[in-house]
């Protein structure tokens, strides 16, 4: 059992970032809704509590409040932003309504480094975003850091190991922010830093063995990072009692199916059943041009085909899914929090219930970067672990308009060239996504002396952190030139290549 740091979520858009930074320090963190009872935290054996920031004012009607008993648990508490204001309000200090919002970089001057700022410079650039601020210390506290705007930008109650900081140590604009967090975790809470990839794998393998017993597990392999890592992990635990199903929907990229067969079947010796349903998918998509209808048809057909193929694979007790931690966090809905989305937990179309399968989700405690680390440790190649995202509906939403086999083939060839050149130049690893789009327009070209009325391919290559916003990548002209000339020379039926220079918003990453 790993030592746990509880992050109480007051609705900050950075709550997950705090939890990730803690994990980067090799300490296990878990996000709890802000009102979680002290008894629950105690039962979970947490060794420290972090109060996140939040969009609310402590004066607002219905402002989110923690269970006051968390301050009596005898474990260290660190309040960040809204968290420090909560401490001020609940522990007997004074908080004033901010007249103006302090937003952006400021300078933190550290007067008493103590344990929180141990081994750090006396002056740090830190990032702030708050309205209210602490104006009088609660009893027992002293100020340990100040900013231009506040004499109480960082505070400490030594006896109880309570700390408050007005800035956000979790964001990258805060200089040495991770060191401040690490000081809290290790120096204050005494964390052993026992959260490592190797340990995770060891425990996960043991857990899967205990849970599954002598039964069998089915898994839908998409070739994406999450399902691939889940497959490798489960296979390590139960070997041939794992069966993977890979559906060829006819909308895959060039060589994708072959790679799955080669890597998982030959290299890992995983039992992979490839189901070729391309004819069915393409038949149902015939003449459909509306993107949302395409998505529905592809989604529904997938569930149908997948369910049928699972039945044919034989009896099993479990269905494995590559669900990750961000999918299971109960994000708290607080007005003003852009991240406040209650995620519906989506199983493949209610399939597990219909088939009376239990869910096995070995990655549900992990963030994406941790999944990648696990994948690498299990021997998955870089091409899988650092693979760019690929939409579920596949090339179905990259052939703009009517989907035909011919158009898919043209797109596949062009897209393969994009991938080859992006990889050869190493740009593939630097961008978020890079792919070709088939545009349903004909344009005039010449081959030799002949007029050539042919297809147009669009290049969509973007940078992004999370797909919510994106910008087109400034690739070197030489690379664009190479991609373009290879496509027009090598792909029959393409006479023109265009570059998409739209950012998101207002455009989206995909064309449909
Ligand atoms: P957009 O086009 O909305 O894409 O800017 C954002 C990210 O989501 C991916 N995407 C999808 N993924 N099913 C998926 O599983 C879909 O229907 C879908 N549409 C877009 C897209 O590739 C990008 O990473």
Short mmCIF file of C-alpha atoms and ligand atoms in Angstrom, two decimals:
data_model
loop_
_atom_site.label_atom_id
_atom_site.label_comp_id
_atom_site.label_asym_id
_atom_site.label_seq_id
_atom_site.Cartn_x
_atom_site.Cartn_y
_atom_site.Cartn_z
CA UNK A 1 0.00 0.00 0.00
CA UNK A 2 1.47 3.34 -1.06
CA UNK A 3 1.57 6.36 1.21
CA UNK A 4 -1.12 8.73 0.01
CA UNK A 5 -1.34 12.50 -0.21
CA UNK A 6 -4.95 13.73 -0.41
CA UNK A 7 -5.69 16.63 -2.73
CA UNK A 8 -9.02 18.16 -1.76
CA UNK A 9 -10.58 19.56 -4.91
CA UNK A 10 -12.20 22.96 -4.53
CA UNK A 11 -12.82 23.20 -8.24
CA UNK A 12 -9.51 24.56 -9.49
CA UNK A 13 -8.68 23.94 -13.10
CA UNK A 14 -5.25 22.92 -11.75
CA UNK A 15 -6.33 20.21 -9.31
CA UNK A 16 -5.19 17.44 -11.62
CA UNK A 17 -1.94 19.26 -12.22
CA UNK A 18 -1.27 19.30 -8.47
CA UNK A 19 -1.95 15.57 -8.28
CA UNK A 20 0.40 14.93 -11.21
CA UNK A 21 3.21 17.04 -9.81
CA UNK A 22 2.99 15.04 -6.57
CA UNK A 23 3.25 11.80 -8.51
CA UNK A 24 6.26 13.18 -10.35
CA UNK A 25 7.90 13.34 -6.93
CA UNK A 26 7.24 9.57 -6.63
CA UNK A 27 4.50 10.08 -4.08
CA UNK A 28 1.02 8.66 -4.64
CA UNK A 29 -1.70 11.31 -4.73
CA UNK A 30 -5.44 10.98 -4.83
CA UNK A 31 -8.02 13.66 -5.60
CA UNK A 32 -10.99 13.84 -3.22
CA UNK A 33 -14.13 16.00 -3.47
CA UNK A 34 -13.70 19.03 -1.18
CA UNK A 35 -16.28 17.88 1.38
CA UNK A 36 -14.76 14.44 1.99
CA UNK A 37 -15.01 13.61 5.68
CA UNK A 38 -11.97 13.56 7.90
CA UNK A 39 -12.94 10.00 8.83
CA UNK A 40 -12.61 8.88 5.20
CA UNK A 41 -9.19 10.50 4.87
CA UNK A 42 -8.13 8.88 8.09
CA UNK A 43 -9.38 5.48 6.99
CA UNK A 44 -7.37 5.90 3.78
CA UNK A 45 -4.30 6.57 5.88
CA UNK A 46 -3.36 9.83 4.17
CA UNK A 47 -0.06 11.28 5.32
CA UNK A 48 -0.75 14.85 4.19
CA UNK A 49 -3.53 17.01 2.79
CA UNK A 50 -3.38 19.67 0.10
CA UNK A 51 -6.26 22.12 -0.28
CA UNK A 52 -6.48 23.08 -3.95
CA UNK A 53 -7.26 26.46 -5.37
CA UNK A 54 -10.73 27.20 -6.68
CA UNK A 55 -12.76 29.76 -8.59
CA UNK A 56 -14.94 30.64 -5.60
CA UNK A 57 -14.56 33.40 -3.02
CA UNK A 58 -14.61 32.22 0.59
CA UNK A 59 -17.31 34.88 1.06
CA UNK A 60 -19.56 33.54 -1.68
CA UNK A 61 -22.86 32.00 -0.73
CA UNK A 62 -22.37 28.25 -0.79
CA UNK A 63 -18.57 28.58 -1.04
CA UNK A 64 -17.13 25.05 -0.91
CA UNK A 65 -15.90 24.23 2.61
CA UNK A 66 -13.93 21.23 3.86
CA UNK A 67 -14.83 19.14 6.87
CA UNK A 68 -13.29 21.20 9.70
CA UNK A 69 -12.18 17.99 11.40
CA UNK A 70 -9.42 17.56 8.81
CA UNK A 71 -7.45 20.08 10.87
CA UNK A 72 -7.60 17.73 13.86
CA UNK A 73 -6.25 14.64 12.09
CA UNK A 74 -2.69 15.40 13.10
CA UNK A 75 -1.44 15.34 9.49
CA UNK A 76 0.26 18.24 7.71
CA UNK A 77 -1.92 20.52 5.56
CA UNK A 78 -0.86 22.76 2.69
CA UNK A 79 -3.41 25.30 1.43
CA UNK A 80 -2.85 26.65 -2.08
CA UNK A 81 -4.53 29.92 -3.17
CA UNK A 82 -8.19 29.40 -2.20
CA UNK A 83 -6.72 26.89 0.25
CA UNK A 84 -4.76 29.54 2.17
CA UNK A 85 -7.88 31.71 2.32
CA UNK A 86 -9.84 28.78 3.70
CA UNK A 87 -7.22 28.27 6.38
CA UNK A 88 -7.41 31.95 7.23
CA UNK A 89 -11.15 31.85 7.50
CA UNK A 90 -11.53 28.53 9.31
CA UNK A 91 -8.56 28.78 11.69
CA UNK A 92 -9.20 32.26 13.04
CA UNK A 93 -7.43 34.70 10.71
CA UNK A 94 -8.94 37.43 8.56
CA UNK A 95 -9.53 37.34 4.85
CA UNK A 96 -10.40 40.47 2.89
CA UNK A 97 -12.34 40.67 -0.30
CA UNK A 98 -9.94 41.56 -3.06
CA UNK A 99 -10.52 44.91 -4.71
CA UNK A 100 -8.61 43.83 -7.72
CA UNK A 101 -7.52 40.47 -8.88
CA UNK A 102 -3.82 39.66 -8.67
CA UNK A 103 -3.07 37.71 -11.79
CA UNK A 104 0.23 36.69 -13.29
CA UNK A 105 3.83 36.62 -12.15
CA UNK A 106 4.97 38.14 -8.90
CA UNK A 107 8.07 37.95 -6.73
CA UNK A 108 7.98 35.91 -3.56
CA UNK A 109 10.49 37.03 -0.93
CA UNK A 110 11.20 34.30 1.55
CA UNK A 111 11.93 35.44 5.09
CA UNK A 112 12.03 32.12 6.87
CA UNK A 113 12.76 29.18 4.61
CA UNK A 114 11.90 26.58 7.27
CA UNK A 115 10.94 23.21 5.86
CA UNK A 116 8.72 24.43 3.01
CA UNK A 117 11.34 26.54 1.26
CA UNK A 118 14.40 24.56 2.36
CA UNK A 119 17.31 24.72 -0.10
CA UNK A 120 15.57 27.27 -2.32
CA UNK A 121 16.66 30.76 -3.32
CA UNK A 122 15.35 33.55 -1.09
CA UNK A 123 13.51 35.08 -4.00
CA UNK A 124 11.29 33.23 -6.47
CA UNK A 125 9.13 34.23 -9.39
CA UNK A 126 5.70 32.78 -8.66
CA UNK A 127 2.39 32.73 -10.47
CA UNK A 128 -0.72 34.13 -8.79
CA UNK A 129 -4.38 34.20 -9.62
CA UNK A 130 -6.61 35.32 -6.80
CA UNK A 131 -9.08 37.98 -5.68
CA UNK A 132 -9.45 37.65 -1.90
CA UNK A 133 -6.41 37.65 0.33
CA UNK A 134 -5.33 36.95 3.86
CA UNK A 135 -4.97 40.15 5.95
CA UNK A 136 -4.45 38.79 9.46
CA UNK A 137 -2.80 35.53 10.47
CA UNK A 138 -4.68 32.80 12.30
CA UNK A 139 -3.30 32.09 15.82
CA UNK A 140 -0.19 29.93 15.76
CA UNK A 141 0.90 31.05 12.28
CA UNK A 142 3.82 33.18 11.19
CA UNK A 143 4.48 34.75 7.80
CA UNK A 144 7.35 33.04 5.98
CA UNK A 145 7.11 34.79 2.61
CA UNK A 146 5.77 38.05 1.18
CA UNK A 147 4.96 39.49 -2.23
CA UNK A 148 4.48 43.09 -3.41
CA UNK A 149 0.81 42.55 -2.82
CA UNK A 150 0.70 40.62 0.39
CA UNK A 151 2.60 40.41 3.68
CA UNK A 152 1.11 36.92 4.12
CA UNK A 153 1.87 35.27 0.77
CA UNK A 154 3.28 32.21 2.56
CA UNK A 155 2.48 31.22 6.15
CA UNK A 156 3.34 28.42 8.54
CA UNK A 157 2.11 26.97 11.79
CA UNK A 158 5.17 25.05 12.91
CA UNK A 159 3.58 23.10 15.69
CA UNK A 160 0.77 21.66 13.59
CA UNK A 161 2.71 21.55 10.29
CA UNK A 162 0.13 23.71 8.51
CA UNK A 163 1.24 25.80 5.56
CA UNK A 164 -0.51 28.23 3.27
CA UNK A 165 0.73 29.73 0.01
CA UNK A 166 -1.05 32.28 -2.10
CA UNK A 167 0.72 31.31 -5.34
CA UNK A 168 0.32 28.21 -7.49
CA UNK A 169 3.41 25.98 -7.16
CA UNK A 170 1.92 23.44 -9.56
CA UNK A 171 2.00 25.60 -12.71
CA UNK A 172 5.15 25.79 -14.76
CA UNK A 173 5.36 29.60 -14.50
CA UNK A 174 6.16 29.25 -10.80
CA UNK A 175 9.92 28.96 -10.46
CA UNK A 176 10.96 25.88 -8.42
CA UNK A 177 7.28 25.17 -7.76
CA UNK A 178 7.82 21.41 -7.82
CA UNK A 179 10.61 21.79 -5.25
CA UNK A 180 8.22 23.60 -2.94
CA UNK A 181 5.76 20.71 -3.30
CA UNK A 182 8.53 18.16 -2.80
CA UNK A 183 9.63 19.93 0.36
CA UNK A 184 6.10 19.64 1.67
CA UNK A 185 5.82 15.97 0.71
CA UNK A 186 9.20 14.75 1.82
CA UNK A 187 10.42 17.35 4.32
CA UNK A 188 7.10 17.95 6.06
CA UNK A 189 4.94 14.85 5.52
CA UNK A 190 7.88 12.44 5.56
CA UNK A 191 6.86 10.73 2.33
CA UNK A 192 9.05 7.73 1.46
CA UNK A 193 8.66 8.41 -2.29
CA UNK A 194 7.51 4.86 -2.84
CA UNK A 195 5.41 5.49 -5.95
CA UNK A 196 7.53 4.11 -8.79
CA UNK A 197 6.77 2.48 -12.12
CA UNK A 198 8.47 -0.75 -11.09
CA UNK A 199 6.46 -1.02 -7.90
CA UNK A 200 3.26 -0.13 -9.68
CA UNK A 201 3.79 -2.95 -12.18
CA UNK A 202 4.61 -5.44 -9.43
CA UNK A 203 1.49 -4.58 -7.45
CA UNK A 204 -0.74 -4.33 -10.51
CA UNK A 205 0.37 -7.77 -11.72
CA UNK A 206 -0.30 -9.28 -8.29
CA UNK A 207 -3.69 -7.57 -8.14
CA UNK A 208 -4.73 -8.75 -11.58
CA UNK A 209 -3.78 -12.32 -10.66
CA UNK A 210 -5.82 -12.20 -7.46
CA UNK A 211 -8.81 -10.54 -9.09
CA UNK A 212 -8.94 -12.74 -12.17
CA UNK A 213 -8.11 -16.05 -10.50
CA UNK A 214 -8.53 -18.83 -13.03
CA UNK A 215 -10.90 -16.87 -15.29
CA UNK A 216 -10.34 -15.34 -18.70
CA UNK A 217 -10.11 -11.69 -19.71
CA UNK A 218 -11.16 -10.07 -22.98
CA UNK A 219 -9.80 -6.77 -24.21
CA UNK A 220 -10.57 -4.58 -27.19
CA UNK A 221 -7.22 -3.58 -28.64
CA UNK A 222 -7.24 -0.36 -30.61
CA UNK A 223 -3.50 0.02 -30.99
CA UNK A 224 -3.62 3.27 -28.99
CA UNK A 225 -1.45 3.80 -25.92
CA UNK A 226 -4.01 2.95 -23.25
CA UNK A 227 -5.33 -0.33 -24.60
CA UNK A 228 -1.80 -1.40 -25.60
CA UNK A 229 -0.38 -0.83 -22.14
CA UNK A 230 -3.40 -2.50 -20.52
CA UNK A 231 -2.88 -5.52 -22.78
CA UNK A 232 0.84 -5.78 -22.03
CA UNK A 233 0.24 -5.46 -18.28
CA UNK A 234 -2.57 -8.01 -18.13
CA UNK A 235 -0.61 -10.36 -20.35
CA UNK A 236 2.32 -10.16 -17.94
CA UNK A 237 -0.06 -11.18 -15.16
CA UNK A 238 -2.12 -13.96 -16.76
CA UNK A 239 -0.52 -14.76 -20.11
CA UNK A 240 -2.71 -16.74 -22.50
CA UNK A 241 -5.82 -16.26 -20.40
CA UNK A 242 -6.00 -12.81 -21.96
CA UNK A 243 -7.63 -12.62 -25.37
CA UNK A 244 -7.53 -9.38 -27.36
CA UNK A 245 -9.92 -8.48 -30.12
CA UNK A 246 -8.84 -6.03 -32.79
CA UNK A 247 -11.54 -4.78 -35.14
CA UNK A 248 -10.48 -3.77 -38.64
CA UNK A 249 -13.15 -1.22 -39.54
CA UNK A 250 -11.67 -0.43 -42.94
CA UNK A 251 -10.79 3.04 -41.65
CA UNK A 252 -7.32 2.22 -40.38
CA UNK A 253 -4.07 3.76 -41.52
CA UNK A 254 -1.63 2.02 -43.81
CA UNK A 255 -0.03 -1.00 -42.17
CA UNK A 256 -1.87 -0.53 -38.90
CA UNK A 257 -3.37 -3.98 -38.78
CA UNK A 258 -0.08 -5.62 -39.74
CA UNK A 259 1.71 -3.80 -36.93
CA UNK A 260 -0.83 -5.06 -34.40
CA UNK A 261 -0.43 -8.61 -35.64
CA UNK A 262 3.35 -8.39 -35.68
CA UNK A 263 3.88 -6.66 -32.36
CA UNK A 264 1.28 -8.23 -30.12
CA UNK A 265 0.96 -11.65 -31.63
CA UNK A 266 4.54 -12.37 -32.66
CA UNK A 267 6.56 -10.26 -30.25
CA UNK A 268 4.46 -10.42 -27.09
CA UNK A 269 2.76 -13.73 -27.94
CA UNK A 270 -0.58 -12.29 -26.93
CA UNK A 271 -3.69 -14.07 -28.20
CA UNK A 272 -4.99 -11.43 -30.64
CA UNK A 273 -8.04 -12.11 -32.79
CA UNK A 274 -8.32 -9.77 -35.75
CA UNK A 275 -11.87 -9.27 -36.97
CA UNK A 276 -12.17 -7.92 -40.49
CA UNK A 277 -15.41 -5.96 -40.57
CA UNK A 278 -14.31 -3.41 -43.15
CA UNK A 279 -16.92 -4.42 -45.72
CA UNK A 280 -19.74 -3.94 -43.22
CA UNK A 281 -18.49 -0.53 -42.08
CA UNK A 282 -17.98 0.75 -45.61
CA UNK A 283 -21.39 -0.52 -46.70
CA UNK A 284 -23.09 1.34 -43.88
CA UNK A 285 -21.09 4.49 -44.55
CA UNK A 286 -21.87 4.54 -48.25
CA UNK A 287 -23.16 7.95 -49.31
CA UNK A 288 -23.00 9.37 -45.77
CA UNK A 289 -21.38 12.81 -45.68
CA UNK A 290 -22.54 14.29 -42.38
CA UNK A 291 -19.68 13.99 -39.84
CA UNK A 292 -21.91 13.30 -36.86
CA UNK A 293 -23.84 10.64 -38.72
CA UNK A 294 -20.56 9.04 -39.72
CA UNK A 295 -19.46 8.98 -36.09
CA UNK A 296 -22.75 7.41 -34.97
CA UNK A 297 -22.66 4.73 -37.62
CA UNK A 298 -19.03 3.89 -36.90
CA UNK A 299 -19.62 3.85 -33.12
CA UNK A 300 -22.73 1.70 -33.27
CA UNK A 301 -21.26 -0.70 -35.79
CA UNK A 302 -18.16 -1.05 -33.64
CA UNK A 303 -20.18 -2.04 -30.57
CA UNK A 304 -22.19 -4.52 -32.61
CA UNK A 305 -19.14 -6.14 -34.23
CA UNK A 306 -17.15 -6.14 -31.01
CA UNK A 307 -19.95 -7.74 -29.04
CA UNK A 308 -20.45 -10.43 -31.64
CA UNK A 309 -16.74 -11.20 -31.80
CA UNK A 310 -16.47 -11.39 -28.02
CA UNK A 311 -19.22 -13.98 -27.95
CA UNK A 312 -17.42 -16.04 -30.53
CA UNK A 313 -14.18 -15.96 -28.55
CA UNK A 314 -15.80 -18.00 -25.80
CA UNK A 315 -16.58 -17.71 -22.10
CA UNK A 316 -14.85 -15.05 -20.05
CA UNK A 317 -15.55 -13.35 -16.78
CA UNK A 318 -13.81 -10.02 -17.35
CA UNK A 319 -13.68 -7.25 -19.92
CA UNK A 320 -10.55 -5.13 -19.62
CA UNK A 321 -10.49 -1.43 -20.43
CA UNK A 322 -7.72 1.12 -20.54
CA UNK A 323 -9.59 3.61 -18.34
CA UNK A 324 -7.25 6.26 -16.90
CA UNK A 325 -7.38 8.31 -13.71
CA UNK A 326 -8.69 11.51 -15.31
CA UNK A 327 -11.75 9.50 -16.44
CA UNK A 328 -12.61 8.38 -12.94
CA UNK A 329 -11.97 11.55 -10.95
CA UNK A 330 -15.25 12.93 -9.73
CA UNK A 331 -14.59 16.48 -10.87
CA UNK A 332 -16.54 18.79 -8.59
CA UNK A 333 -18.94 21.10 -10.36
CA UNK A 334 -18.30 24.60 -9.07
CA UNK A 335 -19.53 27.60 -11.01
CA UNK A 336 -16.67 29.35 -12.75
CA UNK A 337 -14.47 26.30 -13.00
CA UNK A 338 -13.83 25.60 -16.66
CA UNK A 339 -12.71 22.09 -15.77
CA UNK A 340 -15.95 21.29 -13.97
CA UNK A 341 -17.31 18.58 -16.14
CA UNK A 342 -18.94 15.58 -14.62
CA UNK A 343 -17.64 12.83 -16.80
CA UNK A 344 -20.02 10.11 -17.68
CA UNK A 345 -18.22 6.88 -17.30
CA UNK A 346 -18.65 5.32 -20.66
CA UNK A 347 -18.37 1.63 -21.13
CA UNK A 348 -18.55 0.37 -24.67
CA UNK A 349 -22.26 0.93 -25.19
CA UNK A 350 -23.37 -0.82 -22.01
CA UNK A 351 -21.75 -3.96 -23.31
CA UNK A 352 -20.27 -5.28 -20.04
CA UNK A 353 -23.70 -5.33 -18.36
CA UNK A 354 -25.39 -6.96 -21.34
CA UNK A 355 -22.73 -9.63 -21.51
CA UNK A 356 -22.54 -9.97 -17.72
CA UNK A 357 -18.83 -9.18 -17.75
CA UNK A 358 -16.96 -7.65 -14.85
CA UNK A 359 -14.74 -4.71 -15.67
CA UNK A 360 -11.00 -4.92 -15.21
CA UNK A 361 -9.32 -1.51 -15.31
CA UNK A 362 -5.69 -1.87 -14.30
CA UNK A 363 -4.73 1.68 -15.31
CA UNK A 364 -7.48 3.52 -13.48
CA UNK A 365 -5.07 5.05 -10.98
CA UNK A 366 -2.68 6.41 -13.60
CA UNK A 367 -2.21 9.64 -15.47
CA UNK A 368 -1.23 9.46 -19.13
CA UNK A 369 2.46 10.12 -18.52
CA UNK A 370 2.51 7.29 -15.98
CA UNK A 371 0.83 4.97 -18.48
CA UNK A 372 3.62 5.77 -20.92
CA UNK A 373 6.26 5.00 -18.29
CA UNK A 374 4.57 1.65 -17.55
CA UNK A 375 4.38 0.88 -21.28
CA UNK A 376 8.09 1.56 -21.74
CA UNK A 377 8.98 -0.54 -18.70
CA UNK A 378 6.95 -3.42 -20.16
CA UNK A 379 8.94 -3.22 -23.38
CA UNK A 380 6.46 -1.53 -25.69
CA UNK A 381 8.27 0.38 -28.45
CA UNK A 382 8.45 4.17 -28.61
CA UNK A 383 6.10 4.15 -31.63
CA UNK A 384 3.34 2.76 -29.42
CA UNK A 385 4.11 4.51 -26.15
CA UNK A 386 4.50 7.96 -27.70
CA UNK A 387 1.96 7.49 -30.42
CA UNK A 388 -0.02 10.52 -31.47
CA UNK A 389 -3.76 10.44 -30.71
CA UNK A 390 -5.92 8.90 -33.42
CA UNK A 391 -9.69 9.35 -33.38
CA UNK A 392 -11.95 6.34 -32.81
CA UNK A 393 -13.75 6.88 -36.16
CA UNK A 394 -10.33 6.75 -37.82
CA UNK A 395 -9.94 7.84 -41.40
CA UNK A 396 -13.74 8.03 -41.54
CA UNK A 397 -13.49 11.62 -40.31
CA UNK A 398 -10.41 12.38 -42.41
CA UNK A 399 -12.00 11.61 -45.75
CA UNK A 400 -14.08 14.75 -45.92
CA UNK A 401 -17.51 13.96 -47.38
CA UNK A 402 -18.33 10.66 -49.03
CA UNK A 403 -16.18 7.71 -47.94
CA UNK A 404 -15.13 5.26 -50.63
CA UNK A 405 -12.46 2.59 -50.76
CA UNK A 406 -10.63 4.53 -53.47
CA UNK A 407 -10.53 7.71 -51.44
CA UNK A 408 -9.42 5.80 -48.35
CA UNK A 409 -6.58 4.24 -50.33
CA UNK A 410 -5.40 7.62 -51.62
CA UNK A 411 -5.52 9.04 -48.12
CA UNK A 412 -3.70 6.04 -46.64
CA UNK A 413 -0.81 6.40 -49.07
CA UNK A 414 -0.53 10.15 -48.52
CA UNK A 415 -0.81 9.80 -44.75
CA UNK A 416 1.90 7.13 -44.66
CA UNK A 417 4.27 9.58 -46.37
CA UNK A 418 3.42 12.25 -43.81
CA UNK A 419 4.18 9.83 -40.98
CA UNK A 420 7.40 8.57 -42.57
CA UNK A 421 8.79 12.04 -43.11
CA UNK A 422 7.68 13.28 -39.70
CA UNK A 423 9.43 10.34 -38.07
CA UNK A 424 12.55 10.59 -40.20
CA UNK A 425 12.93 14.24 -39.23
CA UNK A 426 12.02 13.51 -35.58
CA UNK A 427 9.25 16.12 -35.83
CA UNK A 428 6.70 13.38 -35.19
CA UNK A 429 7.64 13.38 -31.49
CA UNK A 430 7.54 17.14 -31.15
CA UNK A 431 4.06 17.84 -32.46
CA UNK A 432 0.69 16.81 -31.06
CA UNK A 433 -0.72 15.33 -34.25
CA UNK A 434 0.39 15.17 -37.87
CA UNK A 435 -1.78 13.67 -40.55
CA UNK A 436 -3.21 13.94 -44.03
CA UNK A 437 -6.81 14.78 -44.90
CA UNK A 438 -8.59 13.84 -48.11
CA UNK A 439 -10.43 16.83 -49.56
CA UNK A 440 -13.35 16.11 -51.89
CA UNK A 441 -12.34 18.61 -54.52
CA UNK A 442 -10.66 18.11 -57.84
CA UNK A 443 -8.00 20.49 -58.95
CA UNK A 444 -6.14 20.86 -62.22
CA UNK A 445 -2.54 19.79 -62.57
CA UNK A 446 -0.16 18.68 -65.27
CA UNK A 447 1.80 15.50 -65.68
CA UNK A 448 4.19 15.79 -68.60
CA UNK A 449 2.10 17.50 -71.24
CA UNK A 450 -1.17 16.10 -69.97
CA UNK A 451 -3.80 17.92 -68.02
CA UNK A 452 -4.38 16.01 -64.80
CA UNK A 453 -7.65 16.65 -62.99
CA UNK A 454 -6.98 15.13 -59.59
CA UNK A 455 -7.45 15.02 -55.81
CA UNK A 456 -6.26 17.43 -53.15
CA UNK A 457 -4.57 16.38 -49.90
CA UNK A 458 -4.50 18.66 -46.87
CA UNK A 459 -1.77 18.52 -44.26
CA UNK A 460 -2.88 18.99 -40.67
CA UNK A 461 0.04 19.27 -38.27
CA UNK A 462 -0.61 20.86 -34.91
CA UNK A 463 0.89 21.57 -31.55
CA UNK A 464 -1.20 21.30 -28.43
CA UNK A 465 -1.01 20.42 -24.75
CA UNK A 466 -4.38 18.81 -24.30
CA UNK A 467 -6.29 19.06 -27.62
CA UNK A 468 -8.53 21.77 -26.15
CA UNK A 469 -6.60 24.44 -28.00
CA UNK A 470 -4.08 23.95 -30.77
CA UNK A 471 -1.91 25.85 -33.19
CA UNK A 472 -0.44 24.81 -36.52
CA UNK A 473 3.18 23.72 -36.30
CA UNK A 474 5.82 25.89 -37.91
CA UNK A 475 7.60 23.09 -39.74
CA UNK A 476 10.74 23.80 -41.77
CA UNK A 477 9.89 24.58 -45.40
CA UNK A 478 12.29 21.87 -46.58
CA UNK A 479 10.33 19.25 -44.71
CA UNK A 480 7.00 20.51 -46.06
CA UNK A 481 8.50 20.54 -49.53
CA UNK A 482 9.65 16.94 -49.17
CA UNK A 483 6.26 15.76 -47.94
CA UNK A 484 4.46 17.64 -50.67
CA UNK A 485 6.65 16.45 -53.53
CA UNK A 486 6.62 12.86 -52.33
CA UNK A 487 2.82 12.86 -52.12
CA UNK A 488 2.31 14.37 -55.58
CA UNK A 489 4.94 12.08 -57.09
CA UNK A 490 4.14 8.84 -55.34
CA UNK A 491 0.40 8.88 -54.74
CA UNK A 492 -1.56 8.29 -57.89
CA UNK A 493 -4.41 10.68 -58.33
CA UNK A 494 -3.10 13.53 -56.19
CA UNK A 495 -1.95 16.69 -57.94
CA UNK A 496 -1.96 19.20 -55.12
CA UNK A 497 -1.05 19.39 -51.44
CA UNK A 498 -2.27 22.22 -49.20
CA UNK A 499 -1.26 23.18 -45.67
CA UNK A 500 -3.87 23.90 -43.02
CA UNK A 501 -2.77 26.99 -41.06
CA UNK A 502 -5.81 27.33 -38.80
CA UNK A 503 -5.58 27.33 -35.05
CA UNK A 504 -8.13 25.83 -32.67
CA UNK A 505 -10.31 27.70 -31.94
CA UNK A 506 -11.90 28.68 -34.24
CA UNK A 507 -11.03 25.58 -36.30
CA UNK A 508 -10.84 22.09 -34.77
CA UNK A 509 -7.94 19.69 -35.13
CA UNK A 510 -9.83 17.22 -37.29
CA UNK A 511 -11.64 18.42 -40.39
CA UNK A 512 -14.88 16.70 -39.48
P1 LIG B 1 -10.99 18.22 -32.52
O1 LIG B 1 -11.13 17.87 -33.96
O2 LIG B 1 -12.29 18.26 -31.79
O3 LIG B 1 -10.14 17.04 -31.88
O4 LIG B 1 -10.19 19.48 -32.30
C1 LIG B 1 -9.62 17.04 -30.58
C2 LIG B 1 -8.92 15.72 -30.35
O5 LIG B 1 -9.88 14.66 -30.32
C3 LIG B 1 -9.64 13.74 -31.38
N1 LIG B 1 -10.96 13.40 -31.92
C4 LIG B 1 -11.63 12.27 -31.66
N2 LIG B 1 -11.31 11.20 -30.91
N3 LIG B 1 -13.36 10.18 -31.47
C5 LIG B 1 -12.17 10.15 -30.84
O6 LIG B 1 -11.88 9.15 -30.17
C6 LIG B 1 -13.77 11.22 -32.24
O7 LIG B 1 -14.86 11.20 -32.80
C7 LIG B 1 -12.85 12.31 -32.33
N4 LIG B 1 -12.89 13.51 -32.97
C8 LIG B 1 -11.74 14.14 -32.71
C9 LIG B 1 -8.75 14.46 -32.36
O8 LIG B 1 -7.94 13.55 -33.11
C10 LIG B 1 -7.95 15.36 -31.46
O9 LIG B 1 -6.86 14.66 -30.86
#
